[in-house]
Short mmCIF file of C-alpha atoms in Angstrom, two decimals:
data_model
loop_
_atom_site.label_atom_id
_atom_site.label_comp_id
_atom_site.label_asym_id
_atom_site.label_seq_id
_atom_site.Cartn_x
_atom_site.Cartn_y
_atom_site.Cartn_z
CA MET A 1 -28.41 14.38 -31.58
CA ALA A 2 -28.22 10.90 -30.04
CA LYS A 3 -27.95 7.96 -32.41
CA ARG A 4 -31.12 5.91 -32.88
CA PHE A 5 -30.46 2.17 -32.64
CA THR A 6 -32.37 -0.51 -34.52
CA ASN A 7 -33.98 -3.31 -32.51
CA GLY A 8 -31.18 -5.65 -33.59
CA GLU A 9 -28.52 -3.18 -32.48
CA LYS A 10 -30.27 -2.73 -29.12
CA ARG A 11 -30.31 -6.52 -28.54
CA LYS A 12 -26.61 -6.74 -29.41
CA LEU A 13 -25.83 -3.83 -27.09
CA ASP A 14 -27.76 -5.44 -24.22
CA GLU A 15 -25.92 -8.73 -24.77
CA CYS A 16 -22.53 -6.96 -24.63
CA ILE A 17 -23.47 -5.10 -21.43
CA LYS A 18 -24.61 -8.33 -19.75
CA GLU A 19 -21.41 -10.11 -20.82
CA ILE A 20 -19.27 -7.27 -19.39
CA GLU A 21 -21.21 -7.38 -16.12
CA LYS A 22 -20.65 -11.14 -15.87
CA LEU A 23 -16.94 -10.75 -16.64
CA ASP A 24 -16.66 -8.08 -13.93
CA GLU A 25 -18.32 -10.41 -11.42
CA ASN A 26 -15.91 -13.20 -12.38
CA LEU A 27 -12.91 -10.88 -12.09
CA LEU A 28 -13.94 -9.77 -8.61
CA GLU A 29 -14.45 -13.37 -7.54
CA LEU A 30 -11.01 -14.36 -8.86
CA LEU A 31 -9.34 -11.42 -7.14
CA GLY A 32 -10.98 -12.42 -3.86
CA LYS A 33 -9.80 -16.00 -4.37
CA ARG A 34 -6.26 -14.75 -5.01
CA GLN A 35 -6.30 -12.83 -1.71
CA GLU A 36 -7.63 -15.92 0.06
CA VAL A 37 -4.90 -18.21 -1.31
CA THR A 38 -2.20 -15.65 -0.45
CA ALA A 39 -3.56 -15.44 3.12
CA VAL A 40 -3.44 -19.24 3.49
CA LEU A 41 0.16 -19.32 2.27
CA VAL A 42 1.30 -16.49 4.56
CA GLN A 43 -0.47 -17.96 7.60
CA ALA A 44 0.98 -21.43 6.98
CA MET A 45 4.50 -20.10 6.43
CA PRO A 46 4.87 -16.54 7.79
CA GLU A 47 8.50 -16.48 6.73
CA MET A 48 7.30 -16.70 3.10
CA ALA A 49 5.75 -13.22 3.26
CA SER A 50 9.09 -11.49 2.74
CA GLN A 51 9.74 -13.65 -0.33
CA ILE A 52 6.24 -13.30 -1.79
CA PHE A 53 6.32 -9.52 -1.53
CA ASP A 54 9.98 -9.12 -2.46
CA PRO A 55 10.29 -6.49 -5.25
CA GLY A 56 12.39 -8.86 -7.34
CA GLU A 57 9.88 -11.70 -7.02
CA GLU A 58 7.01 -9.33 -7.86
CA GLU A 59 8.83 -8.08 -10.94
CA LYS A 60 9.58 -11.64 -12.14
CA MET A 61 5.91 -12.50 -11.75
CA LEU A 62 4.84 -9.41 -13.68
CA ARG A 63 7.20 -10.17 -16.56
CA ARG A 64 6.04 -13.79 -16.67
CA ILE A 65 2.31 -13.09 -16.84
CA LEU A 66 2.54 -10.00 -19.04
CA GLU A 67 4.75 -11.57 -21.72
CA PRO A 68 1.90 -13.44 -23.48
CA ASN A 69 -0.50 -10.48 -23.08
CA GLY A 70 -3.12 -10.28 -25.82
CA LYS A 71 -3.63 -7.51 -28.38
CA HIS A 72 -6.60 -5.87 -26.65
CA LEU A 73 -4.71 -4.67 -23.57
CA SER A 74 -1.52 -2.61 -23.81
CA PRO A 75 1.49 -3.79 -21.76
CA GLN A 76 1.39 -0.48 -19.87
CA ALA A 77 -2.28 -0.93 -18.94
CA ALA A 78 -1.81 -4.58 -17.99
CA ARG A 79 1.19 -3.75 -15.79
CA ALA A 80 -0.72 -0.94 -14.04
CA ILE A 81 -3.64 -3.31 -13.30
CA PHE A 82 -1.42 -6.04 -11.88
CA LYS A 83 0.60 -3.52 -9.86
CA GLU A 84 -2.65 -2.62 -8.09
CA ILE A 85 -3.49 -6.31 -7.52
CA LEU A 86 -0.07 -6.77 -5.89
CA SER A 87 -0.52 -3.56 -3.91
CA ALA A 88 -3.83 -4.84 -2.49
CA ALA A 89 -2.27 -8.19 -1.52
CA ARG A 90 0.71 -6.48 0.10
CA SER A 91 -1.46 -4.10 2.12
CA ALA A 92 -3.36 -7.06 3.60
CA HIS A 93 -0.32 -9.08 4.65
CA ALA A 94 2.77 -6.83 4.64
CA PRO A 95 1.59 -3.18 4.95
CA LEU A 96 4.01 -0.71 3.44
CA THR A 97 4.62 2.96 4.24
CA VAL A 98 6.46 4.87 1.52
CA ALA A 99 8.10 8.27 1.92
CA TYR A 100 8.47 10.50 -1.11
CA LEU A 101 9.72 13.97 -1.96
CA GLY A 102 6.57 16.05 -1.55
CA PRO A 103 4.30 17.77 -1.69
CA GLU A 104 1.30 15.64 -2.59
CA THR A 105 0.80 15.33 -6.40
CA SER A 106 4.55 15.88 -7.04
CA ASN A 107 6.37 13.81 -9.66
CA SER A 108 7.91 11.79 -6.82
CA ASN A 109 4.38 11.09 -5.56
CA GLN A 110 3.41 9.88 -9.03
CA ALA A 111 6.53 7.69 -9.25
CA ALA A 112 5.78 6.16 -5.84
CA LEU A 113 2.18 5.40 -6.84
CA THR A 114 3.37 3.88 -10.11
CA ASN A 115 5.70 1.51 -8.26
CA PHE A 116 3.78 0.68 -5.07
CA GLY A 117 0.13 1.20 -6.04
CA GLN A 118 -2.82 2.90 -4.40
CA CYS A 119 -3.01 0.53 -1.41
CA ALA A 120 0.33 1.52 0.14
CA SER A 121 0.46 4.27 2.78
CA TYR A 122 2.31 7.40 1.72
CA ARG A 123 4.18 10.11 3.61
CA PRO A 124 5.33 13.28 1.85
CA ALA A 125 8.68 14.70 2.96
CA GLY A 126 9.92 18.25 2.74
CA SER A 127 13.33 17.35 1.31
CA ILE A 128 15.29 14.50 -0.22
CA GLU A 129 17.33 14.29 2.98
CA GLU A 130 14.15 13.81 5.02
CA VAL A 131 13.17 10.85 2.80
CA PHE A 132 16.53 9.21 3.53
CA ASP A 133 16.15 9.88 7.26
CA LEU A 134 12.62 8.44 7.40
CA VAL A 135 13.83 5.19 5.83
CA GLU A 136 17.06 4.97 7.80
CA ASN A 137 15.18 5.55 11.08
CA ASP A 138 12.61 2.84 10.18
CA GLU A 139 9.70 5.30 10.06
CA CYS A 140 9.08 4.24 6.45
CA ARG A 141 10.09 1.00 4.73
CA GLN A 142 10.69 2.60 1.34
CA GLY A 143 11.44 6.09 0.06
CA VAL A 144 11.17 7.50 -3.46
CA VAL A 145 13.42 10.32 -4.70
CA PRO A 146 14.57 11.61 -8.10
CA ILE A 147 18.10 10.74 -9.20
CA GLU A 148 18.35 11.76 -12.87
CA ASN A 149 16.49 13.68 -15.56
CA ALA A 150 16.96 13.19 -19.28
CA PHE A 151 17.54 16.93 -19.85
CA GLU A 152 18.63 18.34 -16.48
CA GLY A 153 21.09 15.54 -15.61
CA SER A 154 21.78 14.02 -12.20
CA VAL A 155 20.20 15.12 -8.93
CA ASN A 156 23.40 15.76 -7.01
CA ASN A 157 21.71 15.88 -3.60
CA THR A 158 20.48 12.31 -4.05
CA LEU A 159 23.95 11.10 -5.07
CA ASP A 160 25.55 12.75 -2.04
CA LEU A 161 22.99 11.23 0.33
CA LEU A 162 23.53 7.75 -1.13
CA ALA A 163 27.19 8.15 -0.24
CA GLU A 164 26.40 9.25 3.32
CA HIS A 165 23.58 6.87 4.30
CA THR A 166 23.42 3.10 4.80
CA VAL A 167 20.17 2.49 2.89
CA LYS A 168 20.19 0.59 -0.40
CA VAL A 169 18.60 1.20 -3.79
CA THR A 170 15.71 -1.26 -4.15
CA ALA A 171 14.02 -0.11 -7.36
CA GLU A 172 14.21 2.34 -10.22
CA ILE A 173 11.13 4.02 -11.69
CA LEU A 174 11.21 5.73 -15.08
CA LEU A 175 8.52 8.40 -15.26
CA ARG A 176 7.62 10.41 -18.31
CA VAL A 177 7.38 14.05 -17.23
CA ARG A 178 4.09 15.47 -18.46
CA TYR A 179 2.70 18.93 -17.91
CA ASN A 180 -0.89 20.01 -18.43
CA LEU A 181 -2.62 23.38 -18.45
CA LEU A 182 -4.87 23.28 -15.38
CA THR A 183 -7.57 25.90 -15.02
CA ASN A 184 -11.22 26.62 -14.41
CA ALA A 185 -11.22 29.44 -16.97
CA PRO A 186 -13.63 28.87 -19.89
CA ASP A 187 -10.93 29.28 -22.56
CA PRO A 188 -7.30 30.40 -22.94
CA GLY A 189 -8.46 33.97 -23.49
CA GLY A 190 -9.83 34.05 -19.95
CA ILE A 191 -6.45 33.29 -18.35
CA GLU A 192 -4.78 36.36 -16.84
CA ARG A 193 -2.10 34.66 -14.71
CA LEU A 194 -0.10 31.45 -14.98
CA TYR A 195 1.29 29.85 -11.82
CA SER A 196 4.24 27.53 -12.26
CA HIS A 197 7.37 26.08 -10.72
CA PRO A 198 10.36 27.63 -12.60
CA ILE A 199 11.49 24.26 -14.02
CA ALA A 200 7.98 23.45 -15.28
CA ALA A 201 7.72 26.85 -16.96
CA ALA A 202 11.13 26.42 -18.59
CA GLN A 203 10.16 22.99 -19.95
CA CYS A 204 6.91 24.36 -21.46
CA MET A 205 8.16 27.80 -22.57
CA ALA A 206 7.69 27.33 -26.33
CA TRP A 207 4.07 26.28 -25.76
CA ILE A 208 3.46 29.18 -23.33
CA LYS A 209 4.80 31.76 -25.78
CA ASN A 210 2.65 30.35 -28.57
CA ARG A 211 -0.63 29.75 -26.69
CA LEU A 212 -0.51 32.26 -23.81
CA PRO A 213 1.44 35.22 -25.20
CA GLY A 214 1.72 38.10 -22.76
CA VAL A 215 0.28 36.17 -19.79
CA PRO A 216 2.50 36.84 -16.75
CA ILE A 217 4.07 33.83 -15.06
CA GLU A 218 3.89 33.76 -11.26
CA LYS A 219 6.71 31.50 -10.05
CA VAL A 220 5.99 29.33 -6.99
CA ALA A 221 7.87 26.68 -4.98
CA SER A 222 6.13 23.61 -6.43
CA SER A 223 3.64 22.51 -9.08
CA ALA A 224 1.27 21.54 -6.26
CA MET A 225 1.37 25.10 -4.93
CA ALA A 226 0.74 26.38 -8.47
CA ALA A 227 -2.39 24.21 -8.76
CA ASP A 228 -3.55 25.30 -5.30
CA GLU A 229 -3.27 28.97 -6.30
CA ALA A 230 -5.07 28.41 -9.61
CA GLY A 231 -7.82 26.45 -7.88
CA GLY A 232 -8.92 29.57 -6.02
CA ASP A 233 -8.84 31.92 -9.00
CA PRO A 234 -10.96 31.25 -12.12
CA LYS A 235 -8.90 33.78 -14.12
CA SER A 236 -5.64 31.90 -13.56
CA ALA A 237 -4.05 28.64 -14.63
CA ALA A 238 -1.25 26.35 -13.52
CA LEU A 239 1.19 23.90 -15.06
CA GLY A 240 0.78 20.56 -13.35
CA SER A 241 -0.11 16.89 -13.40
CA ARG A 242 -3.38 15.02 -13.67
CA LEU A 243 -2.99 14.19 -9.98
CA ALA A 244 -2.85 17.91 -9.20
CA ALA A 245 -5.93 18.62 -11.34
CA LYS A 246 -7.91 16.03 -9.39
CA ARG A 247 -6.56 17.11 -6.01
CA TYR A 248 -7.25 20.85 -6.48
CA GLY A 249 -10.47 20.71 -8.48
CA LEU A 250 -9.13 21.97 -11.81
CA GLN A 251 -9.91 21.07 -15.40
CA ILE A 252 -7.25 19.99 -17.90
CA MET A 253 -7.66 22.54 -20.70
CA GLU A 254 -4.73 21.17 -22.70
CA ALA A 255 -2.71 18.02 -21.97
CA ASN A 256 0.96 17.14 -22.51
CA ILE A 257 2.14 20.65 -23.32
CA GLU A 258 5.83 20.07 -22.50
CA ASP A 259 8.26 21.16 -25.22
CA HIS A 260 10.10 17.82 -25.21
CA PRO A 261 7.71 14.82 -25.12
CA ASP A 262 10.63 12.44 -24.49
CA ASN A 263 11.45 14.08 -21.15
CA VAL A 264 11.89 11.29 -18.59
CA THR A 265 12.94 11.40 -14.95
CA ARG A 266 14.55 8.41 -13.28
CA PHE A 267 13.54 7.87 -9.65
CA ILE A 268 14.90 5.37 -7.18
CA SER A 269 13.31 3.71 -4.20
CA ILE A 270 15.50 3.23 -1.15
CA GLY A 271 15.11 0.64 1.61
CA LYS A 272 17.09 -1.77 3.76
CA THR A 273 16.75 -5.08 1.91
CA ILE A 274 18.14 -6.12 -1.47
CA PRO A 275 15.55 -7.47 -3.95
CA ARG A 276 16.08 -10.99 -5.24
CA PRO A 277 17.46 -11.40 -8.80
CA THR A 278 15.01 -11.23 -11.70
CA GLY A 279 17.33 -11.99 -14.61
CA GLU A 280 17.16 -8.38 -15.78
CA ASP A 281 18.72 -6.28 -13.04
CA LYS A 282 21.01 -3.36 -12.39
CA THR A 283 23.66 -2.86 -9.68
CA SER A 284 24.80 0.52 -8.37
CA ILE A 285 28.14 1.14 -6.69
CA LEU A 286 30.34 4.06 -5.73
CA PHE A 287 34.10 4.20 -5.25
CA SER A 288 37.13 6.42 -5.15
CA THR A 289 40.55 5.65 -6.57
CA ASN A 290 44.11 6.53 -5.71
CA HIS A 291 45.06 9.97 -6.96
CA LYS A 292 47.47 8.81 -9.67
CA PRO A 293 47.50 8.54 -13.48
CA GLY A 294 45.46 5.63 -14.86
CA ALA A 295 43.80 4.76 -11.54
CA LEU A 296 40.24 5.05 -12.87
CA PHE A 297 41.16 3.18 -16.05
CA ASP A 298 42.59 0.31 -13.98
CA VAL A 299 39.36 0.04 -11.98
CA LEU A 300 37.06 0.12 -15.01
CA LYS A 301 39.27 -2.48 -16.70
CA ILE A 302 38.07 -4.97 -14.05
CA LEU A 303 34.54 -4.64 -15.44
CA ALA A 304 35.71 -4.80 -19.05
CA LYS A 305 37.70 -8.00 -18.49
CA LYS A 306 34.60 -9.71 -17.11
CA ASN A 307 32.48 -8.39 -20.00
CA ILE A 308 30.23 -6.44 -17.61
CA ASN A 309 28.26 -3.62 -19.19
CA MET A 310 28.63 -0.26 -17.43
CA THR A 311 25.47 1.73 -18.15
CA ARG A 312 26.30 4.94 -16.29
CA ILE A 313 29.18 6.73 -14.58
CA GLU A 314 28.99 10.01 -12.68
CA SER A 315 31.56 11.82 -10.53
CA ARG A 316 30.97 13.92 -7.40
CA PRO A 317 33.51 15.81 -5.29
CA MET A 318 34.37 14.16 -1.99
CA LYS A 319 33.25 16.34 0.90
CA THR A 320 36.12 15.16 3.09
CA ARG A 321 39.00 15.74 0.66
CA SER A 322 39.63 18.61 -1.74
CA TRP A 323 40.02 17.68 -5.42
CA GLN A 324 39.18 14.04 -4.79
CA TYR A 325 36.14 12.44 -6.40
CA LEU A 326 33.61 9.69 -5.83
CA PHE A 327 32.47 7.77 -8.90
CA PHE A 328 28.88 6.51 -9.07
CA VAL A 329 28.55 3.60 -11.46
CA ASP A 330 25.62 1.47 -12.67
CA ILE A 331 26.31 -1.94 -14.20
CA ALA A 332 24.05 -4.55 -15.76
CA GLY A 333 23.42 -7.56 -13.54
CA HIS A 334 22.71 -8.54 -9.92
CA ALA A 335 25.23 -8.81 -7.08
CA GLU A 336 24.20 -12.43 -6.48
CA GLU A 337 25.30 -13.44 -9.98
CA GLY A 338 28.71 -15.09 -10.00
CA THR A 339 30.41 -12.76 -12.47
CA ILE A 340 29.05 -9.62 -10.82
CA SER A 341 29.86 -10.88 -7.32
CA SER A 342 33.48 -11.64 -8.17
CA ALA A 343 33.86 -8.29 -9.95
CA LEU A 344 32.53 -6.40 -6.91
CA LYS A 345 35.00 -8.20 -4.63
CA LYS A 346 37.85 -7.32 -6.98
CA LEU A 347 36.71 -3.68 -7.14
CA GLU A 348 36.48 -3.46 -3.35
CA SER A 349 40.06 -4.67 -2.95
CA SER A 350 41.34 -2.38 -5.73
CA CYS A 351 39.66 0.89 -4.72
CA GLU A 352 40.64 3.35 -2.04
CA PHE A 353 36.98 3.47 -1.02
CA PHE A 354 34.14 1.22 -2.19
CA LYS A 355 30.42 1.06 -1.38
CA PHE A 356 27.75 -1.27 -2.71
CA LEU A 357 24.53 0.74 -3.20
CA GLY A 358 22.17 -2.05 -4.23
CA SER A 359 20.91 -4.44 -6.90
CA TYR A 360 17.37 -4.04 -8.22
CA PRO A 361 15.13 -4.79 -11.23
CA VAL A 362 15.69 -2.69 -14.34
CA GLY A 363 12.95 -0.06 -14.57
CA THR A 364 10.16 -0.44 -17.09
CA SER A 365 10.30 1.95 -20.04
CA PRO A 366 7.57 4.62 -19.83
CA TRP A 367 7.05 4.22 -23.59
CA ILE A 368 5.78 0.63 -23.37
#
């Protein structure tokens, strides 16, 4: 039964609604003014466009305006709103096409949307290698691919392609991996089949055994395909994202059913330009050393002597030499900083092989 409001409550409610409507009108007017001022700046100095829409400059601006954010808007919500404002400005003056590991509604799709907003153009690719090719051949300006998962470890294909291609890392995106039960069945008892990618099923297995005991799991090539199958069968369900539920006309019966709620995947965006420093950056490199005792220690000592924090190291076999390895390393700082720059030069002269992969803003925690 609907609540009955007193006359005083009705007047207060009407006042609040009118105030919200006025605030919305003011917001829209301010957003239009922002677009107008940006257009004037870009038209007066076209060369400024690359600086205005530089990922590093955008990130510095976001950190500056979000730092004093009030208590009524979470940092995550405020960042998402301003990401869309920047996306709209970029689409008007520096349109961006972003490749991502498909299909549509994949986690890579979600990571790309999180970083570049709804106003960018998107192109799904059939493989990680295709994403690299699209960027390297200038068919897309940016490409988003997974590089590391908190539980599954590194994505070796991405590491190998970074070694082989000339593109640079321009951003990192930390995405919390969430799975939902998507279905048009009226209740769990009406579900006779569960469609899922094998990894998704494995990461939700405890929940499946508890809530859908005995329901057979039909394994498919992607979570998008699982949602597509479930969308045509009211007696089935799928494990997938909110994007997939919307795309394939399914309801979210239960949300966030993954066994490990702290499951995070790290994605990178690749491109051909290095973002400007933000003051809170990361630099990625790869190198190989001479095949002799203490060679790796001697290289890492260069970083230690300059008090540079190494945040990650990973080894991969070299495809051109048996029993030789490439080391992928992330360090705190930007290549344009004096200490980092001198360290990179020293590393390059000390290593048998050295490659600078990029400097980019540190990704925002998905828990903020």
